[in-house]
Amino acid sequence: MRDTICFILNGKTVEVQNPDPTLTLLNWLRRERALTGSKEGCAEGDCGACTVVIGDPDATPTWQALNACIAFLPTLDGKTVITVEGVAKDGALHPVQRALVEHHGSQCGFCTPGFVMSLYAHYRNNGAVDEETLNDVLAGNLCRCTGYSPIIRAAKAMYDYPKIDEIALARSAKQDTLALTMTDPLTGTKKKYFAPQSLEELAALYGDYPDATILAGGTDVGLWVTKRHAVLETLIDIGRVASFAKISQDKNGLTIWAGASYAAAHTALGDLHPTLGEMVRRIGSTQIRNAGTIGGNIANGSPIGDMPPPLIALGAELTLRKGETTRRMALEDYFIAYGQQDRRPGEFVESIFVPAMDPATRFAVYKVSKRFDQDISALCGAFFVRLQDGNVTEARLAFGGMAAIPARAKTAEAALIGKTWSEVNIRAAMSALAKDFTPLSDMRASAEYRLQTAQNLLWKFYLGEDAPYLAREVNRG
Amino acid sequence: MVKFQGVPHDSAHKHVTGEAIYVDDLPCPPGLLHLQPGLSKRAHAKITKLDLSAVRAAPGVVCVLTAKDIPGTNDVSPTGTNDDPVFAMDEVVYAGQAIFAVAATSLAAARHAATLAIIEYEDLPVILTIPDARAAKADLEPEQLMFMGSTEDALRFAPHVITGNLRVGGQDHFYLESQAAQCIPGEDGDMTLTSSTQHPSEAQHLIAHLLNKKIHDVRLVVRRMGGGFGGKETQAALIAAMTALASYKTGRPARLVLDRDDDMVMTGKRHDFEIDYKVGFDDRGQLSGIFLDLASRCGCSMDLSAAINDRAMFHADNAYFLNNADITSRRFRTNTVSNTAFRGFGGPQGMIAIERVMDAIALHLGKDPLEVRKVNLYNKMGRDFTPYGQRVMDNVAPQIIEDLEARADYAARRKAVRVFNDSHSYVRRGIALTPVKFGISFTTTFLNQAGALVHIYTDGSVHLNHGGTEMGQGLNTKIAQIVAEEFQIDFGKVKITATDTDKVPNTSATAASSGTDLNGMAAQRAAQTIKIRLVDFAARDAVCNAKDVVFENGHVRAGTKDWTFEALVKAAYMARISLSGAGFYATPDIHYDREKHTGTPFYYYAYGAALSEVEVDLLTGESRILRVDIVHDVGKSLNPALDIGQIEGGFVQGAGWLTSEELVFDDQGVLRTHAPSTYKIPACADRPPVFNVTLYEDGENTKDTIHKSKAVGEPPLMLAISVFSAITDAVASVGDYKTLPDLHAPATPEAILRAVTALQEGAKK
């Protein structure tokens, strides 16, 4: 056990003894290290002005953009961290920086360091520079001045500039378990932070501290601190449990361990179905998907989490663990009511199993939000049917944003099962949806819109439209 | 030479390395206090209890500020209306209004302490929406009327008369750098502030009043803002005032950088509007006359609402001759945050009103909307005067539209859209070409003045200062180009320095797109005052006429003599010639009678046009921009790269206003969209995937502006109205192009689906 975190910052090893476990990387950089290039634009991981790059030889991709504003400092332990101050070398601008200057990619400049870092990670991963890829790389960086076009022009040109020396990938030597304690000066709360290295260690720790907050990517927990000013007593960071981030596949289906990030699971989920891949692409942004986990999206029980509806529709099962004991349930049964899940004290989400599809099944997932990229769903509809001789033998219609929990539309499903897969029966199922849900009106959409669109999504599914989004190509003049 | 070149932004290198310094990046001075305001949770209420004892007792707290701590005037209203208190006294008038502020030794301590306040309220009746305010007759100022001709008569004889309405939502500025200021107290009670403000002089004046000081006791410095867009014209003063008050009370430096959520609930936004029209026209769609009623939600105080709503009236003609017009304007007081300046300053709301009317006429007559727009354009045949009596002398809208139509292949693409729509069940496309004519000048005439200061040091290096502020638009770059051009020296020899009320006093806000027009002219004159002395000196030294002294490529030649610029400067210094000059500029030829709403408020107009093509999903209401083509007139460009940057950026910002950016207040008046997680400005993929921006080739200002350029800050935003019209066109396909869709802005998926459903149900009936 050690009480000092250690990582490589812009090529130099730094050690911090017993930091406040919920001190964000951004605040530490700006206030403790006077590295003010990384900016705070929102403190909730939405604007990207704070973006830094993490190098991790075990991760795919190796170089990952990260929102420093919601990353707790101890989670960086062992990693290579590069900030905007570490990109240029001896006064020579990095190709990404030169490209942005020469293509007029900055106006007010406040978002620019974040764009530099997102592109820098992409550059170091030798990423492609077609527009669709770049849109995705930069979906988590908001710019209010340029309208993005000059930034894209710069990104397309970044490989055209001469290379400069770059900070090497390194790993700090210290690998034993981290255990931090400190007393919060404002509230007197004694804060603890543990970073177990194995699943057994994690299970044992959580047994000792069943009230602890389990920290994975921190894309939700981070906001508890930066926005709600929550004081978290005990944090158990699962990020160092390598076996917990596994993804495995066999003929029966896909098993995603709870620590696997969206980024890590993206390809496997996309292989299940293209609309699922596109759905994952639209969750958060590159920065968020590098950090956030599928397990966390389920465990936190949000009614608007985007993963539960498609996973429920696919018939996914959840494995919970307490100590050495595991318990398996249908994913939909995990969600009991708003803010309430079937998770017992000391129990944590271990893995999710998604059964394989076969040729007799049809599936699609659709997400509807005010903005295509990096938005939270107004609603999400996921549909799975099994057809035999033109009849529906199995149906799971799962929705997010329609109820206090991610939920199936049982009445609509009943209207389909045993019936022919036909327009008249689909219309009946669409009507039945009104009996399944009484959605809320909020800032994302009204109840009426949610219901009507849920019905229309089912229609779209019937039409067999796998591409839920509008065409992207037009006569390029 | 540097003139007319696309020189990169002067700070671009610092932007990409993170070296550019914003307020919160300043090194912390010893004893720095961090501030956190405590905000009202109620939209309208009496404060019955304010117990701040736990706040005062919290760790790290040095002092707690309330209205009672203010020695002078508790007001930061920009126009002297005395209705914008720094801290609410007994009554709060919007949810988000500051009641107190904590000053503590760390930001965490200040934020923690602020949560400990005990505030009790007695709710008072609230007026939240325009219909609420209309019912309650809650006008901030009397209804305004701008008119020409006799609309009543015109409509009586018009072959066609139709009525309609349009609701247009507000918009948060979402500058990436939230409001920020720092104050450092000095001797004699002096206060030096670094503020992220577009209007340092106003903040200076307000802080002097707040602290019972003379204006010369307060100094404001602005190197740059992380975006402004109008949001830091008046709103920044509140934040600066809080830091000054903290320094006044404690004698210590104080900094306030608003948390994003606090920024969004505390500070004003673009006005939302409700528009009603009754328009008469002939078979070609040419207007006989129009009754247009513009009603806006101003929020809880006056702020700049009078001028903003005036500008909405000024732009309700856009590029069209209205023939006969009655334009009325209601400015409503509501218990919501006081709405304020935002790029376009009311102009966009007025302009979208008349563009909606054009779409309505076209659908009514079954005509191409562009044909209707064209027959209504201003032209010379007696159809060249505006409803406020200014003649349109520099009209290039017809030429720009013609140019754009050809470049972007309007006719063929419109046909292709119709073909596409015939072959798709639930995806529809729409296309629209809309013009922009935007009046340039502050309509409050006295604001059209500027000053600048230029020093040349003995090594030939030049120090430039002016009253404008840099918010990303590249103002400093353009003005340095102007000065470099004047002296015929390299751009790099001109040092750009922070805007400073100690150097150039009594400045106007950097607003109304006027930054370069005003300050560029002042800087040129400042440079010329020195240049005249240098010419005189050189002519004497070379024994030649002043007219034979030539500045060129870093050299000065006179008769047989040839100096480098540096050598001449050094020689002039040795000859005891002053190498410092001030310049001043006031826009000529403008006047306005606000009582009658007549006059010549604008020095000239800026023009442009955009063609947008969009796609709409009829099942979900989702929409996407497919392609945008723009031709825009910047006169003779001072810097094409910066000008195109303003056009692209302004367009995308305008598209956000009309599509994804939705401000949602709940029925208690609390803003529910107060962070980027809930308020959606355009992201990277929302920009037009095909985006062709062309500067109008024949552009040249007919007026004597700086190097014949035109202002470019605001006008391009309104090019995005073409996106709204294109979505209207796509949705109209549902009704076979016979009915105007009941579409309102922002055209969110929900708004679009509602319009689609109404057309589908109308068809069933």
mmCIF file of N, CA, C and O in Angstrom, chain A residues 30-31 39 41 44 46 84 97 104 106-110 131 135 144-145 148-150 153 227 370-375 445-446 449 452 456 460 465 470-471, chain B residues 6 15-16 22 24-25 107 172-173 227 259-261 426 471-472 615 617 619-620 623 641 645-646 648-649 661-662 675-677 680-682 686-687 749-750 757:
data_model
loop_
_atom_site.group_PDB
_atom_site.id
_atom_site.type_symbol
_atom_site.label_atom_id
_atom_site.label_comp_id
_atom_site.label_asym_id
_atom_site.label_seq_id
_atom_site.Cartn_x
_atom_site.Cartn_y
_atom_site.Cartn_z
ATOM 1 N N ARG A 30 -4.103 23.732 -12.773
ATOM 2 C CA ARG A 30 -4.217 25.187 -12.829
ATOM 3 C C ARG A 30 -3.776 25.853 -11.532
ATOM 4 O O ARG A 30 -3.097 26.880 -11.566
ATOM 5 N N ARG A 31 -4.140 25.264 -10.395
ATOM 6 C CA ARG A 31 -3.900 25.950 -9.123
ATOM 7 C C ARG A 31 -2.600 25.535 -8.453
ATOM 8 O O ARG A 31 -1.947 26.340 -7.815
ATOM 9 N N LYS A 39 -8.304 24.826 -19.835
ATOM 10 C CA LYS A 39 -9.318 25.773 -19.345
ATOM 11 C C LYS A 39 -10.520 25.066 -18.748
ATOM 12 O O LYS A 39 -10.858 23.953 -19.163
ATOM 13 N N GLY A 41 -14.383 25.291 -18.948
ATOM 14 C CA GLY A 41 -15.500 25.920 -19.643
ATOM 15 C C GLY A 41 -16.838 25.524 -19.042
ATOM 16 O O GLY A 41 -17.818 26.234 -19.176
ATOM 17 N N GLU A 44 -18.105 19.968 -16.360
ATOM 18 C CA GLU A 44 -18.961 18.779 -16.380
ATOM 19 C C GLU A 44 -18.676 17.871 -17.572
ATOM 20 O O GLU A 44 -19.493 17.034 -17.910
ATOM 21 N N ASP A 46 -18.478 18.490 -20.776
ATOM 22 C CA ASP A 46 -19.271 18.697 -21.986
ATOM 23 C C ASP A 46 -18.618 19.600 -23.021
ATOM 24 O O ASP A 46 -18.988 19.537 -24.190
ATOM 25 N N VAL A 84 -1.495 20.890 -22.765
ATOM 26 C CA VAL A 84 -1.177 21.738 -23.921
ATOM 27 C C VAL A 84 0.216 22.357 -23.792
ATOM 28 O O VAL A 84 0.869 22.643 -24.793
ATOM 29 N N GLN A 97 -0.541 22.161 -33.841
ATOM 30 C CA GLN A 97 -0.604 23.590 -33.485
ATOM 31 C C GLN A 97 -0.355 24.473 -34.705
ATOM 32 O O GLN A 97 -1.051 25.464 -34.924
ATOM 33 N N HIS A 104 -6.252 29.317 -39.376
ATOM 34 C CA HIS A 104 -7.122 30.248 -38.641
ATOM 35 C C HIS A 104 -8.126 29.497 -37.779
ATOM 36 O O HIS A 104 -9.307 29.846 -37.721
ATOM 37 N N SER A 106 -8.318 29.289 -34.581
ATOM 38 C CA SER A 106 -8.699 29.877 -33.284
ATOM 39 C C SER A 106 -9.210 31.284 -33.484
ATOM 40 O O SER A 106 -8.742 32.006 -34.364
ATOM 41 N N GLN A 107 -10.198 31.658 -32.691
ATOM 42 C CA GLN A 107 -10.611 33.069 -32.666
ATOM 43 C C GLN A 107 -10.414 33.591 -31.245
ATOM 44 O O GLN A 107 -9.411 34.217 -30.945
ATOM 45 N N CYS A 108 -11.358 33.307 -30.347
ATOM 46 C CA CYS A 108 -11.127 33.801 -28.973
ATOM 47 C C CYS A 108 -10.051 32.991 -28.283
ATOM 48 O O CYS A 108 -9.412 33.464 -27.349
ATOM 49 N N GLY A 109 -9.843 31.751 -28.710
ATOM 50 C CA GLY A 109 -8.726 30.963 -28.213
ATOM 51 C C GLY A 109 -8.993 30.164 -26.952
ATOM 52 O O GLY A 109 -8.150 29.375 -26.531
ATOM 53 N N PHE A 110 -10.142 30.362 -26.348
ATOM 54 C CA PHE A 110 -10.373 29.725 -25.043
ATOM 55 C C PHE A 110 -10.586 28.217 -25.177
ATOM 56 O O PHE A 110 -10.159 27.444 -24.324
ATOM 57 N N GLU A 131 -13.671 13.545 -42.822
ATOM 58 C CA GLU A 131 -14.538 14.433 -42.038
ATOM 59 C C GLU A 131 -15.341 13.693 -40.977
ATOM 60 O O GLU A 131 -15.531 14.181 -39.870
ATOM 61 N N ASN A 135 -15.181 14.600 -37.120
ATOM 62 C CA ASN A 135 -16.376 15.027 -36.385
ATOM 63 C C ASN A 135 -16.478 14.295 -35.062
ATOM 64 O O ASN A 135 -16.874 14.865 -34.048
ATOM 65 N N ARG A 144 -17.399 28.213 -29.945
ATOM 66 C CA ARG A 144 -18.515 29.113 -30.194
ATOM 67 C C ARG A 144 -18.173 30.164 -31.245
ATOM 68 O O ARG A 144 -19.057 30.892 -31.687
ATOM 69 N N CYS A 145 -16.894 30.255 -31.632
ATOM 70 C CA CYS A 145 -16.480 31.335 -32.538
ATOM 71 C C CYS A 145 -16.393 30.906 -33.996
ATOM 72 O O CYS A 145 -16.872 31.594 -34.880
ATOM 73 N N TYR A 148 -16.304 25.761 -36.559
ATOM 74 C CA TYR A 148 -15.547 24.502 -36.725
ATOM 75 C C TYR A 148 -14.855 24.319 -38.073
ATOM 76 O O TYR A 148 -13.880 23.575 -38.150
ATOM 77 N N SER A 149 -15.337 24.957 -39.120
ATOM 78 C CA SER A 149 -14.765 24.656 -40.438
ATOM 79 C C SER A 149 -13.253 24.851 -40.497
ATOM 80 O O SER A 149 -12.539 23.989 -41.005
ATOM 81 N N PRO A 150 -12.711 25.970 -39.991
ATOM 82 C CA PRO A 150 -11.254 26.118 -40.082
ATOM 83 C C PRO A 150 -10.508 25.095 -39.227
ATOM 84 O O PRO A 150 -9.376 24.722 -39.561
ATOM 85 N N ARG A 153 -10.359 22.083 -41.354
ATOM 86 C CA ARG A 153 -9.350 22.274 -42.413
ATOM 87 C C ARG A 153 -7.945 22.057 -41.840
ATOM 88 O O ARG A 153 -7.078 21.445 -42.475
ATOM 89 N N LYS A 227 -20.362 19.761 -9.591
ATOM 90 C CA LYS A 227 -21.633 20.474 -9.755
ATOM 91 C C LYS A 227 -22.485 20.448 -8.498
ATOM 92 O O LYS A 227 -23.089 21.446 -8.133
ATOM 93 N N LYS A 370 -31.811 16.625 -29.068
ATOM 94 C CA LYS A 370 -31.844 17.928 -29.754
ATOM 95 C C LYS A 370 -30.644 18.081 -30.674
ATOM 96 O O LYS A 370 -30.729 18.703 -31.719
ATOM 97 N N ARG A 371 -29.515 17.541 -30.231
ATOM 98 C CA ARG A 371 -28.306 17.627 -31.046
ATOM 99 C C ARG A 371 -27.852 16.201 -31.332
ATOM 100 O O ARG A 371 -27.976 15.342 -30.462
ATOM 101 N N PHE A 372 -27.318 15.944 -32.503
ATOM 102 C CA PHE A 372 -26.944 14.576 -32.848
ATOM 103 C C PHE A 372 -25.823 14.066 -31.952
ATOM 104 O O PHE A 372 -25.915 12.990 -31.389
ATOM 105 N N ASP A 373 -24.756 14.844 -31.864
ATOM 106 C CA ASP A 373 -23.602 14.347 -31.130
ATOM 107 C C ASP A 373 -23.579 14.914 -29.718
ATOM 108 O O ASP A 373 -23.985 16.048 -29.478
ATOM 109 N N GLN A 374 -23.081 14.114 -28.821
ATOM 110 C CA GLN A 374 -22.847 14.521 -27.457
ATOM 111 C C GLN A 374 -24.069 15.194 -26.827
ATOM 112 O O GLN A 374 -24.029 16.331 -26.380
ATOM 113 N N ASP A 375 -25.162 14.494 -26.864
ATOM 114 C CA ASP A 375 -26.365 14.979 -26.184
ATOM 115 C C ASP A 375 -26.977 13.807 -25.435
ATOM 116 O O ASP A 375 -26.715 12.648 -25.749
ATOM 117 N N ALA A 445 -37.743 17.251 -23.811
ATOM 118 C CA ALA A 445 -38.893 17.028 -24.695
ATOM 119 C C ALA A 445 -40.166 16.971 -23.863
ATOM 120 O O ALA A 445 -40.120 16.742 -22.653
ATOM 121 N N SER A 446 -41.289 17.121 -24.552
ATOM 122 C CA SER A 446 -42.572 17.011 -23.862
ATOM 123 C C SER A 446 -43.013 15.550 -23.855
ATOM 124 O O SER A 446 -42.521 14.724 -24.633
ATOM 125 N N TYR A 449 -44.401 14.579 -27.280
ATOM 126 C CA TYR A 449 -43.365 14.292 -28.275
ATOM 127 C C TYR A 449 -42.750 12.919 -28.029
ATOM 128 O O TYR A 449 -42.527 12.143 -28.965
ATOM 129 N N GLN A 452 -45.236 10.150 -29.124
ATOM 130 C CA GLN A 452 -45.423 10.099 -30.578
ATOM 131 C C GLN A 452 -44.165 9.567 -31.270
ATOM 132 O O GLN A 452 -44.233 8.752 -32.186
ATOM 133 N N ASN A 456 -43.429 6.339 -33.544
ATOM 134 C CA ASN A 456 -42.854 6.470 -34.887
ATOM 135 C C ASN A 456 -41.572 5.652 -35.051
ATOM 136 O O ASN A 456 -41.266 5.172 -36.143
ATOM 137 N N LYS A 460 -40.571 3.042 -37.841
ATOM 138 C CA LYS A 460 -39.317 3.080 -38.593
ATOM 139 C C LYS A 460 -38.644 1.699 -38.567
ATOM 140 O O LYS A 460 -38.114 1.235 -39.570
ATOM 141 N N GLU A 465 -35.622 0.293 -41.567
ATOM 142 C CA GLU A 465 -34.581 1.303 -41.753
ATOM 143 C C GLU A 465 -33.542 1.138 -40.655
ATOM 144 O O GLU A 465 -33.758 1.508 -39.514
ATOM 145 N N LEU A 470 -30.228 10.865 -40.778
ATOM 146 C CA LEU A 470 -30.434 11.424 -42.091
ATOM 147 C C LEU A 470 -29.182 11.253 -42.928
ATOM 148 O O LEU A 470 -28.090 11.066 -42.416
ATOM 149 N N ALA A 471 -29.380 11.338 -44.193
ATOM 150 C CA ALA A 471 -28.261 11.156 -45.118
ATOM 151 C C ALA A 471 -27.170 12.165 -44.828
ATOM 152 O O ALA A 471 -27.430 13.285 -44.423
ATOM 153 N N GLY B 6 -4.488 37.870 -45.366
ATOM 154 C CA GLY B 6 -5.068 37.028 -44.327
ATOM 155 C C GLY B 6 -4.076 36.702 -43.235
ATOM 156 O O GLY B 6 -3.753 35.547 -42.994
ATOM 157 N N HIS B 15 -2.756 31.043 -28.464
ATOM 158 C CA HIS B 15 -3.941 30.194 -28.274
ATOM 159 C C HIS B 15 -3.565 28.715 -28.310
ATOM 160 O O HIS B 15 -4.010 27.929 -27.478
ATOM 161 N N VAL B 16 -2.759 28.336 -29.293
ATOM 162 C CA VAL B 16 -2.493 26.903 -29.486
ATOM 163 C C VAL B 16 -1.486 26.343 -28.484
ATOM 164 O O VAL B 16 -1.408 25.131 -28.302
ATOM 165 N N TYR B 22 -6.094 34.594 -19.926
ATOM 166 C CA TYR B 22 -7.449 35.069 -19.625
ATOM 167 C C TYR B 22 -7.490 35.376 -18.126
ATOM 168 O O TYR B 22 -6.558 35.049 -17.394
ATOM 169 N N ASP B 24 -8.773 34.232 -15.417
ATOM 170 C CA ASP B 24 -8.513 33.221 -14.392
ATOM 171 C C ASP B 24 -7.134 32.587 -14.533
ATOM 172 O O ASP B 24 -6.747 31.756 -13.723
ATOM 173 N N ASP B 25 -6.395 32.987 -15.564
ATOM 174 C CA ASP B 25 -5.038 32.461 -15.745
ATOM 175 C C ASP B 25 -3.993 33.386 -15.119
ATOM 176 O O ASP B 25 -2.807 33.059 -15.111
ATOM 177 N N LEU B 107 -11.468 29.151 -3.684
ATOM 178 C CA LEU B 107 -12.737 29.056 -4.406
ATOM 179 C C LEU B 107 -13.612 27.975 -3.773
ATOM 180 O O LEU B 107 -14.826 28.149 -3.617
ATOM 181 N N ASP B 172 -28.586 31.660 -25.414
ATOM 182 C CA ASP B 172 -27.497 31.961 -24.487
ATOM 183 C C ASP B 172 -26.210 32.165 -25.274
ATOM 184 O O ASP B 172 -25.974 31.471 -26.259
ATOM 185 N N HIS B 173 -25.406 33.106 -24.821
ATOM 186 C CA HIS B 173 -24.182 33.415 -25.571
ATOM 187 C C HIS B 173 -23.214 32.236 -25.608
ATOM 188 O O HIS B 173 -22.541 32.005 -26.584
ATOM 189 N N GLY B 227 -14.410 34.910 -25.800
ATOM 190 C CA GLY B 227 -15.732 35.033 -26.427
ATOM 191 C C GLY B 227 -16.578 36.071 -25.725
ATOM 192 O O GLY B 227 -16.477 36.281 -24.509
ATOM 193 N N ASP B 259 -18.981 30.060 -12.250
ATOM 194 C CA ASP B 259 -19.273 28.694 -12.648
ATOM 195 C C ASP B 259 -20.236 28.755 -13.834
ATOM 196 O O ASP B 259 -21.083 29.643 -13.908
ATOM 197 N N ARG B 260 -20.099 27.825 -14.766
ATOM 198 C CA ARG B 260 -20.924 27.881 -15.980
ATOM 199 C C ARG B 260 -22.415 27.944 -15.656
ATOM 200 O O ARG B 260 -23.156 28.734 -16.249
ATOM 201 N N ASP B 261 -22.859 27.119 -14.741
ATOM 202 C CA ASP B 261 -24.300 27.090 -14.442
ATOM 203 C C ASP B 261 -24.745 28.428 -13.849
ATOM 204 O O ASP B 261 -25.816 28.940 -14.182
ATOM 205 N N TYR B 426 -40.360 9.279 -45.602
ATOM 206 C CA TYR B 426 -40.321 10.078 -44.388
ATOM 207 C C TYR B 426 -39.083 10.979 -44.258
ATOM 208 O O TYR B 426 -38.877 11.587 -43.228
ATOM 209 N N MET B 471 -12.275 40.003 -28.511
ATOM 210 C CA MET B 471 -13.043 38.860 -27.994
ATOM 211 C C MET B 471 -12.916 37.655 -28.906
ATOM 212 O O MET B 471 -13.699 36.715 -28.809
ATOM 213 N N GLY B 472 -11.929 37.719 -29.820
ATOM 214 C CA GLY B 472 -11.711 36.609 -30.733
ATOM 215 C C GLY B 472 -11.904 37.013 -32.181
ATOM 216 O O GLY B 472 -11.486 36.314 -33.091
ATOM 217 N N GLU B 615 -32.266 18.594 -44.528
ATOM 218 C CA GLU B 615 -33.021 17.352 -44.596
ATOM 219 C C GLU B 615 -33.758 17.181 -43.264
ATOM 220 O O GLU B 615 -33.216 17.499 -42.210
ATOM 221 N N ASP B 617 -36.403 14.558 -40.910
ATOM 222 C CA ASP B 617 -36.991 13.230 -40.700
ATOM 223 C C ASP B 617 -38.411 13.439 -40.183
ATOM 224 O O ASP B 617 -38.606 13.964 -39.086
ATOM 225 N N LEU B 619 -40.532 11.379 -39.106
ATOM 226 C CA LEU B 619 -40.950 10.508 -38.009
ATOM 227 C C LEU B 619 -40.464 11.024 -36.652
ATOM 228 O O LEU B 619 -41.078 10.768 -35.627
ATOM 229 N N THR B 620 -39.319 11.711 -36.655
ATOM 230 C CA THR B 620 -38.746 12.166 -35.383
ATOM 231 C C THR B 620 -38.613 13.677 -35.310
ATOM 232 O O THR B 620 -38.421 14.227 -34.233
ATOM 233 N N SER B 623 -33.433 17.180 -37.884
ATOM 234 C CA SER B 623 -33.041 17.845 -39.122
ATOM 235 C C SER B 623 -31.521 17.957 -39.205
ATOM 236 O O SER B 623 -30.831 17.896 -38.187
ATOM 237 N N ALA B 641 -9.071 36.287 -44.234
ATOM 238 C CA ALA B 641 -9.137 35.103 -43.364
ATOM 239 C C ALA B 641 -10.001 35.397 -42.143
ATOM 240 O O ALA B 641 -10.850 34.589 -41.750
ATOM 241 N N GLY B 645 -13.712 33.933 -41.269
ATOM 242 C CA GLY B 645 -13.920 33.357 -39.933
ATOM 243 C C GLY B 645 -15.172 33.893 -39.266
ATOM 244 O O GLY B 645 -15.926 33.148 -38.636
ATOM 245 N N GLN B 646 -15.406 35.187 -39.416
ATOM 246 C CA GLN B 646 -16.619 35.772 -38.833
ATOM 247 C C GLN B 646 -17.865 35.247 -39.537
ATOM 248 O O GLN B 646 -18.898 35.026 -38.909
ATOM 249 N N GLU B 648 -18.270 32.304 -41.288
ATOM 250 C CA GLU B 648 -18.523 30.894 -40.957
ATOM 251 C C GLU B 648 -19.022 30.749 -39.522
ATOM 252 O O GLU B 648 -19.996 30.043 -39.247
ATOM 253 N N GLY B 649 -18.332 31.425 -38.615
ATOM 254 C CA GLY B 649 -18.686 31.293 -37.200
ATOM 255 C C GLY B 649 -20.037 31.908 -36.890
ATOM 256 O O GLY B 649 -20.830 31.340 -36.131
ATOM 257 N N GLU B 661 -30.614 25.193 -30.093
ATOM 258 C CA GLU B 661 -30.439 25.924 -28.835
ATOM 259 C C GLU B 661 -31.794 26.344 -28.290
ATOM 260 O O GLU B 661 -32.438 27.243 -28.815
ATOM 261 N N GLU B 662 -32.204 25.685 -27.227
ATOM 262 C CA GLU B 662 -33.524 25.950 -26.664
ATOM 263 C C GLU B 662 -33.381 26.308 -25.186
ATOM 264 O O GLU B 662 -32.858 25.518 -24.390
ATOM 265 N N ALA B 675 -26.529 24.574 -18.642
ATOM 266 C CA ALA B 675 -25.190 23.992 -18.772
ATOM 267 C C ALA B 675 -25.135 23.327 -20.142
ATOM 268 O O ALA B 675 -26.177 23.066 -20.743
ATOM 269 N N PRO B 676 -23.942 23.030 -20.634
ATOM 270 C CA PRO B 676 -23.875 22.415 -21.964
ATOM 271 C C PRO B 676 -24.502 21.021 -22.021
ATOM 272 O O PRO B 676 -24.767 20.521 -23.112
ATOM 273 N N SER B 677 -24.752 20.416 -20.869
ATOM 274 C CA SER B 677 -25.424 19.109 -20.875
ATOM 275 C C SER B 677 -26.884 19.247 -21.284
ATOM 276 O O SER B 677 -27.479 18.295 -21.792
ATOM 277 N N LYS B 680 -27.850 23.074 -25.967
ATOM 278 C CA LYS B 680 -27.035 22.462 -27.002
ATOM 279 C C LYS B 680 -26.646 23.432 -28.108
ATOM 280 O O LYS B 680 -27.413 23.659 -29.040
ATOM 281 N N ILE B 681 -25.465 23.999 -27.976
ATOM 282 C CA ILE B 681 -24.926 24.795 -29.072
ATOM 283 C C ILE B 681 -24.417 23.837 -30.148
ATOM 284 O O ILE B 681 -24.184 22.663 -29.867
ATOM 285 N N PRO B 682 -24.251 24.322 -31.380
ATOM 286 C CA PRO B 682 -23.797 23.397 -32.423
ATOM 287 C C PRO B 682 -22.463 22.732 -32.062
ATOM 288 O O PRO B 682 -21.557 23.381 -31.545
ATOM 289 N N ASP B 686 -22.354 19.480 -36.576
ATOM 290 C CA ASP B 686 -23.520 20.272 -36.967
ATOM 291 C C ASP B 686 -23.190 21.349 -37.987
ATOM 292 O O ASP B 686 -24.093 21.986 -38.532
ATOM 293 N N ARG B 687 -21.918 21.595 -38.202
ATOM 294 C CA ARG B 687 -21.568 22.587 -39.221
ATOM 295 C C ARG B 687 -21.989 22.041 -40.582
ATOM 296 O O ARG B 687 -22.083 20.821 -40.758
ATOM 297 N N PRO B 749 -36.223 19.045 -32.949
ATOM 298 C CA PRO B 749 -36.989 17.904 -33.459
ATOM 299 C C PRO B 749 -38.455 17.994 -33.033
ATOM 300 O O PRO B 749 -39.349 17.719 -33.833
ATOM 301 N N GLU B 750 -38.675 18.396 -31.798
ATOM 302 C CA GLU B 750 -40.058 18.473 -31.323
ATOM 303 C C GLU B 750 -40.860 19.533 -32.085
ATOM 304 O O GLU B 750 -42.013 19.301 -32.479
ATOM 305 N N THR B 757 -46.930 17.129 -37.924
ATOM 306 C CA THR B 757 -48.168 16.468 -37.496
ATOM 307 C C THR B 757 -49.376 17.353 -37.788
ATOM 308 O O THR B 757 -50.423 16.866 -38.229
#
